[in-house]
Coordinates of C-alpha atoms in Angstrom, one line a residue:
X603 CA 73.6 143.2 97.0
X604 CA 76.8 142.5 95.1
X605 CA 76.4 138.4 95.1
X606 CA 73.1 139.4 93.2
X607 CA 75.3 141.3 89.6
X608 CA 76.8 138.6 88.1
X609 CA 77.9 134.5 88.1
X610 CA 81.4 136.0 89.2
X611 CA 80.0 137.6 92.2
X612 CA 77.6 135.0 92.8
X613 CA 80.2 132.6 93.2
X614 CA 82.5 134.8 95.5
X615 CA 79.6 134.7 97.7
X616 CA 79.2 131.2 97.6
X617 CA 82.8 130.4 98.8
X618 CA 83.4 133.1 101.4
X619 CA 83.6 132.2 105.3
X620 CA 81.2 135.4 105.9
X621 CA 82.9 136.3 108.9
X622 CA 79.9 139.0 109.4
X623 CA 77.6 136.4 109.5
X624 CA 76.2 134.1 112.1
X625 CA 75.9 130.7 110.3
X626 CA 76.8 129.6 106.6
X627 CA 77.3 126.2 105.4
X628 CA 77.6 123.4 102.9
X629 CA 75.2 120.5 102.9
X630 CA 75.1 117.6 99.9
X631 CA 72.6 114.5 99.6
X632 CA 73.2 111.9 97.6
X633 CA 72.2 108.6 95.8
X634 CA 75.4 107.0 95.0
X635 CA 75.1 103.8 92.3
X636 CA 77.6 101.4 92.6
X637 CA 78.7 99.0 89.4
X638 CA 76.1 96.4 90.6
X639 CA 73.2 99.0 90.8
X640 CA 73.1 99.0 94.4
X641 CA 72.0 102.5 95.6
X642 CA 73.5 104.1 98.8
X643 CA 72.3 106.9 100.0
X644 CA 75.2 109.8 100.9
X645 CA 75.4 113.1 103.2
X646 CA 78.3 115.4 103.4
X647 CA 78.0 118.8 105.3
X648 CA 80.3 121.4 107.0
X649 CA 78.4 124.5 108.6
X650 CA 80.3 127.8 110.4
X651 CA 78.1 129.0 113.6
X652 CA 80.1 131.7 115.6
X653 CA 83.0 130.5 117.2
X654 CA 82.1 126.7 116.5
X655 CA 82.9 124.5 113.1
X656 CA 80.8 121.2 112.5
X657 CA 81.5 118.6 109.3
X658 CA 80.0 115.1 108.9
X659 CA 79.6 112.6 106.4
X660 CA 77.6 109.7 106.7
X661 CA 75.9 107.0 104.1
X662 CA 73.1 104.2 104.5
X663 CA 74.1 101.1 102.2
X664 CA 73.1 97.4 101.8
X665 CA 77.2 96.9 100.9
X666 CA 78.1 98.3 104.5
X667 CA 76.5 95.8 106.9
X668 CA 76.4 97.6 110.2
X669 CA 73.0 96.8 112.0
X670 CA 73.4 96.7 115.7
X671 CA 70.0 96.6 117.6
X672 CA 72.2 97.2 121.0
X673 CA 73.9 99.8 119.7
X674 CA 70.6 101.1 118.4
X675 CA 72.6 101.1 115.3
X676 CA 70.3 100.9 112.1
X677 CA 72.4 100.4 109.0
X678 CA 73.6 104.1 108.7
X679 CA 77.5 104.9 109.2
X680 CA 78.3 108.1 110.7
X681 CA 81.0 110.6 111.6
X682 CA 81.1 114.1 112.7
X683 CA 83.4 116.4 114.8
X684 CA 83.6 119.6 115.6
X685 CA 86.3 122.4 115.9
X686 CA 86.7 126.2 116.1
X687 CA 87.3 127.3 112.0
X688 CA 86.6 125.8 108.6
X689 CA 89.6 126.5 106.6
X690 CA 89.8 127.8 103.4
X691 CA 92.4 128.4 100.2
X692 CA 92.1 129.9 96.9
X693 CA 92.9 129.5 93.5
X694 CA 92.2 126.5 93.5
X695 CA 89.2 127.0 96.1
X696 CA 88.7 124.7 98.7
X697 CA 87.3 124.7 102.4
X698 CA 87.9 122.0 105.1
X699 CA 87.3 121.2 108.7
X700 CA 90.5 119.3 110.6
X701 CA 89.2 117.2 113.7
X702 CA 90.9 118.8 116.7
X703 CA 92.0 115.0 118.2
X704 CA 93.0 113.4 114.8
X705 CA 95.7 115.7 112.9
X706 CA 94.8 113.2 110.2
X707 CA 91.3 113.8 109.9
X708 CA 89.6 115.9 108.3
X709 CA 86.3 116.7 105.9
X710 CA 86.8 118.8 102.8
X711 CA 85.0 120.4 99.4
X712 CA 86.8 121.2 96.5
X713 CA 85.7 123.2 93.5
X714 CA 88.2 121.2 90.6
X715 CA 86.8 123.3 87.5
X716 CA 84.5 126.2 87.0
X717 CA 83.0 128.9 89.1
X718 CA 81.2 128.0 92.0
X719 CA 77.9 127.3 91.1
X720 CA 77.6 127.8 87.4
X721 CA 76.7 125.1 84.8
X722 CA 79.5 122.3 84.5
X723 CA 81.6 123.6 87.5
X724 CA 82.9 120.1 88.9
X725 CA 83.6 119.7 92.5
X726 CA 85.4 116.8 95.4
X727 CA 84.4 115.8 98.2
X728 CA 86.6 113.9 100.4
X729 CA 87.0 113.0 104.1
X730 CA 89.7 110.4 106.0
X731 CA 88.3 110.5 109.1
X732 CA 86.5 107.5 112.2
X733 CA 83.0 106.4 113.2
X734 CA 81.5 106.9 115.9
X735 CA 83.2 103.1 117.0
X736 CA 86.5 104.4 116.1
X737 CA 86.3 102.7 112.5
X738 CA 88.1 104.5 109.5
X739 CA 85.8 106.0 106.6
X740 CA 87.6 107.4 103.9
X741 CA 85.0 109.2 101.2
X742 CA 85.9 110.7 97.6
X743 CA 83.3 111.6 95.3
X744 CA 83.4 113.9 92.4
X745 CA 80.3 115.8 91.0
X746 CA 80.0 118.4 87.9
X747 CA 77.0 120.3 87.7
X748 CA 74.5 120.0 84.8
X749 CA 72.5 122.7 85.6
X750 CA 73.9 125.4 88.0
X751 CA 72.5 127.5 91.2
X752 CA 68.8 128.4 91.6
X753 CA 67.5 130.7 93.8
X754 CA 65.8 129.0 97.1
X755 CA 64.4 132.5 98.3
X756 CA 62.7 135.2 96.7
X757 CA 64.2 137.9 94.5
X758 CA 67.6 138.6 93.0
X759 CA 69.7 137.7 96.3
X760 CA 67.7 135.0 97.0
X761 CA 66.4 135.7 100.6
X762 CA 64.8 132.8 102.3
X763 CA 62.3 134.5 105.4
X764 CA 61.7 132.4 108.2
X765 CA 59.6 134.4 110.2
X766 CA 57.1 137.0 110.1
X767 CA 56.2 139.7 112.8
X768 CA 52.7 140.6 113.1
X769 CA 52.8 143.8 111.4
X770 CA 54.4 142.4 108.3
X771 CA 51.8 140.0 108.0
X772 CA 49.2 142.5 108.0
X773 CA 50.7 144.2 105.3
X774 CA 51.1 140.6 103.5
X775 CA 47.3 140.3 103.8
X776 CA 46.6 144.1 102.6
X777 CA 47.7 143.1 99.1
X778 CA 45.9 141.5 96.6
X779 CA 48.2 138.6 95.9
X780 CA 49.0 137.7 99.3
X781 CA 52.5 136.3 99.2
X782 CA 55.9 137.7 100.9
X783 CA 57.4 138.1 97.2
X784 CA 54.7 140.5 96.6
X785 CA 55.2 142.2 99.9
X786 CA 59.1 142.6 99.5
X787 CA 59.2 143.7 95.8
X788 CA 56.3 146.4 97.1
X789 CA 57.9 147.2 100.5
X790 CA 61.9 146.2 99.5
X791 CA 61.6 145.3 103.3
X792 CA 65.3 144.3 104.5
X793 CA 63.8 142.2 107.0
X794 CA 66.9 142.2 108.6
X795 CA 68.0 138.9 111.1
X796 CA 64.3 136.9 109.6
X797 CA 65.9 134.6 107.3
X798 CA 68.6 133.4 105.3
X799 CA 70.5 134.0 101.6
X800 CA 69.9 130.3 100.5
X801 CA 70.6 128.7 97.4
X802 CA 70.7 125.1 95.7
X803 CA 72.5 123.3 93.2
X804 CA 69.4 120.6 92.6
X805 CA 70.8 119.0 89.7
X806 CA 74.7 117.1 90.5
X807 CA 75.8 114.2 88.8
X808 CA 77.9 111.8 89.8
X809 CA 80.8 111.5 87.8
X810 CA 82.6 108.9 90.0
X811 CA 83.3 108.2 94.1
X812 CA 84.6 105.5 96.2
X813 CA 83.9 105.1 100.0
X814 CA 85.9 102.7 101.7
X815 CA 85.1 101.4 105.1
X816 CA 86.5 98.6 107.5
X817 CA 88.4 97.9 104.8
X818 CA 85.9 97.4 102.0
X819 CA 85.7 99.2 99.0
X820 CA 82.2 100.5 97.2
X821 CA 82.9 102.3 94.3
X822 CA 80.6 103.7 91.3
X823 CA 80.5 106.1 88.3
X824 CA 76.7 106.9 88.5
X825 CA 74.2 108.9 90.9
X826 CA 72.7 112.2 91.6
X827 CA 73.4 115.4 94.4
X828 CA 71.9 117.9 95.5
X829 CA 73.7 121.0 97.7
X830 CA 72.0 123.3 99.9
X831 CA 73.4 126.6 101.0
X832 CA 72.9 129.5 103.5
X833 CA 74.1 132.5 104.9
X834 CA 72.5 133.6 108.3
X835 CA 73.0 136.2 111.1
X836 CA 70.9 136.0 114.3
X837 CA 69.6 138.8 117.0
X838 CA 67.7 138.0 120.0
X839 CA 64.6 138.2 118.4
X840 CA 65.0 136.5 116.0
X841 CA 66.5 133.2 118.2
X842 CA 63.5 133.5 120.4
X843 CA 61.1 133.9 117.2
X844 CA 62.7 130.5 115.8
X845 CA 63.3 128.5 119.2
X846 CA 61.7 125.3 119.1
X847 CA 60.5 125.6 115.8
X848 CA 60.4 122.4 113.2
X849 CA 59.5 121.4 110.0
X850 CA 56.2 120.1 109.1

């Protein structure tokens, strides 16, 4: 596959809305250290399925005091919304998701230098958006990557299986290294709707953020991300092969 040639095509990949696809999405963890050392842990996502946009960001920290046992409310802040299309603009590259009942809200990635997931591209991440009570969060963190994209599947275009049918499992077991790199380098098995193109930036550092809540302010120059991404498409075996599944 073309995404597979070169860091060029790799990163065109990485910032298309795959319109041919069933699901693709963007999601960073964080440890975010603040000038005292405190450490807050950090979560920023936006996913395409079909016809339906998500985003969220959300962060657990000593600084944010929001414990609430009758809210069942246990320290971590939270906001998500949904609407029908991430948006996205080139040159320079960005993608965000507006919340359809706030024209001021809204979640967003930005890549600032670089190509998408090569070594020492640096990306934002910023939202202005409410909690779940209604209480403004506004996010901005900057990251620059010091190591670049590795493969979280198996081969060149970095396919992720998530499912095997019997038959494929036999052949699996037929081979005398019994792994399903083995069996698609022998077989170059499409496996077509069984997994995902996923990759991972492992290795983020934190160059700088600030996340201001309720009118306080935690700010930082320190911490570490990591992103997770995917590309998937879905038939109707392949929903009723993953349905209720979890991991262990």
């Amino acid at each position: 596959m073309p995404h597979s040639h070169s860091v060029e095509n790799l990163s065109v990949f990485l910032t298309e809305k795959h319109q041919d696809y069933d699901l693709f999405g963007y999601n960073f963890w964080a440890s975010l250290e603040d000038t005292t050392g405190e450490t807050t842990s950090f979560f920023f996502g936006l996913e395409q399925k079909g016809q339906k946009a998500t985003g969220g960001v959300g962060f657990l920290s000593k600084n944010f005091e929001n414990y609430s046992p009758e809210n069942n409310q246990n320290g971590y802040i939270w906001s998500g919304f949904e609407n029908e299309n991430l948006v996205t603009t080139i040159n320079p590259w960005s993608i965000e998701l507006s919340d359809p009942n706030n024209s001021s809200s809204y979640i967003r990635i930005e890549l600032l230098s670089g190509f998408f997931g090569s070594l020492n591209a640096t990306y934002r991440l910023s939202a202005d958006t409410l909690d779940e009570s209604g209480k403004l969060i506004k996010v901005n963190v900057i990251l620059n990557d010091s190591f670049g994209v590795i493969n979280q599947g198996y081969g060149t275009t970095s396919f992720f299986p998530q499912y095997l049918t019997d038959l494929q499992r036999k052949e699996i077991m037929k081979l005398p290294d019994k792994t399903i790199g083995n069996y698609l380098n022998a077989t170059k098995d499409p496996m077509d709707w069984q997994g995902d193109y996923y990759y991972a930036l492992p290795l983020m550092d934190v160059l700088s953020y600030t996340i201001e809540y309720e009118g306080k302010v935690m700010s930082g120059f320190r911490g570490k991300s990591w992103l997770d991404y995917f590309v998937q498409s879905y038939n109707v075996e392949s929903l009723s092969n993953m349905t209720g599944s979890r991991w262990n």
